[in-house]
Structure formats: structure tokens, C-alpha cells
Amino acid sequence: MIIPIRTLEAIALQAGQIVKEARKSGPGWVSEKARNDFVTQTDKACEALIKEELGHLFPAIPMLAEEGSGNATGKEPVFFCVDPLDGTNNFVHGVPLFCVSIGLVENGRPTRGVVFDPVHDELYSAIEGHGATMNGHPIAASGRKHLDGAFVATGFPFVQMTRLDLYMAGFRRIVSITGGIRRCGSAALDLCWTASGRFDGFWELGLKPWDMAAGSVILREAGGAAGDLEGGDGFLFGGDIVAGATNELYDELRQLVRPAK
Ligand code: 2AM
Ligand code: CA
């Protein structure tokens, strides 16, 4: 079954409209799912809209979504992978970095993705094999091959602290080589900003599939690379992702995140 990318874009824009209105009126109720892990009425409202639209248009394709209203486990050959609001912590604090993220995963690989940033009105979109766009214009990763002086993004551990030492050891190695590191708080946007050339790379440990599904296909289609710490493809359910503007930068970054034994 063909999933028109325009349809996914339209749904992301509609969900973004909910987020835009909530920026004016407030996020509604806010609840802490786990320590430091928030959900708001707005996350729930966006997910309900996305579920309704996808369920109506593509009833045969299950959905895996962050707030749990979906019917997929992630083991299906084809499923939607949805983060109704990526960057909820930013949203709750009024920091203007969050987005709606809708991916399609086929046989374990993200093949379509749309990410809408309702603050900056930026709509990122990609179909595997057809390139990536932002607001309809083709985008390309920076092409940078080496970390020396590169501008990269990361995410710090925020729930599970068991791998904080591993993370900090990598961070220390990367700080001393790169030209700048940013922590934005929305993995989907970090991947899209690497796709559009703003960042040269990105890494984060312990993410969820909905944080990465759409952004990873957008980055790959913009000419960048995304993978796990071993150089493989297992990031979606493994949770650890390294991304680079090029294969070379991806390899250099992942070896610093966790050097080969
Ligand atoms: P979320 O807002 O959809 O939960 C970056 O660290 C990623 O982790 C984000 O994509 C964000 O997705 C998730 N996250 C959840 N809680 C977080 C927190 N307290 N701080 C930072 N990121 C958090
Ligand atoms: Ca979310």
C-alpha cells in the first residue's frame, strides 16, 4: 500500500496547529510519567488526532506512538511510528524547540518521515530513495567529513542514569575535538537539523523508536548517515543513535562515543 507523503505532511501540520494553539493558551494538564519524563494534555490531543487520521485513512497499518494509544508492538512488517510532541520538556518550560514526528517503518527500516516544527513553521519530509525536503525545498547535510571543529548536537541521559559514566567519557572525548556542542532537547529536530546542514552530527543514548524513526530517514535522504554504536542499523529499538553528515563523520563520532574494545 502506498502511503502518500503529502497525507502524512497534512496530518503533521494539523497536529502542529494544536501545538500552536496550546502555546498561546497553555499546555493544559501536565503529568510526570516517570522522573523527568513529562506528558501534557497537548501530547495526548496531538496523538488522538494523528491516531484518528491515520486510522481512518490507513486502517490496515498499525501505529506505535509514545503516549500508548497505538496498536502496534513494533514487530509488525509495516507500522507508523509517532511522537505526537517531541521535546515535551521544552514545551512545558516555554523553550521553543519541539515538533510533531510521524514515521513509517517497513521491515525494521524507517522509509518515510515527516517532522513539523510549529514554532518556526518548518516541515521536514522524506521518502526513502527520493531525497529530503524542508518546506518543499531539497535539503542536504553539511558534507563535513571530520569531527575536528565540527558543530554537533547531543542529548544527555535524563531518566536512566546507569550509563551516565559511559556517556560522560564519550562526551569528554568529543568536547575536546569539536567546535561546538548543543543540547536542544528534541531528538527528532536534532536529526532534521543535521539533515539540513545546521549540525554536522548528533548522538544520544537511550532513546525510543518514535524519537528517531522520522528524523533518521530524513537525515539519510539528505545524504547523512545514522546508525548504532557498532556501525549497524539497530538504533530504532536499541535506543542508541549516532548521526553524521557523512559516513566518515558518523564513524569517527561513534568510535568516540564508545571506542571499539
Ligand atoms: P519527548 O519529549 O518526546 O519525550 C532528547 O533527549 C529526547 O528525549 C527528546 O526527543 C525527548 O522526547 C526525550 N525526553 C523525555 N524526557 C526528557 C527530558 N527530561 N529531558 C530531555 N529529553 C527528554
Ligand atoms: Ca513525545
Short mmCIF file of C-alpha atoms and ligand atoms in Angstrom, two decimals, residues 43 66-67 83 85-86 88, ligand 2:
data_model
loop_
_atom_site.label_atom_id
_atom_site.label_comp_id
_atom_site.label_asym_id
_atom_site.label_seq_id
_atom_site.Cartn_x
_atom_site.Cartn_y
_atom_site.Cartn_z
CA ASP A 43 0.72 15.50 23.69
CA GLU A 66 4.71 7.46 22.51
CA GLU A 67 1.61 8.05 24.60
CA ASP A 83 5.85 11.05 18.53
CA LEU A 85 5.15 16.04 20.57
CA ASP A 86 8.90 15.54 20.68
CA THR A 88 7.73 17.96 25.72
CA CA B 2 6.89 12.95 22.93
#
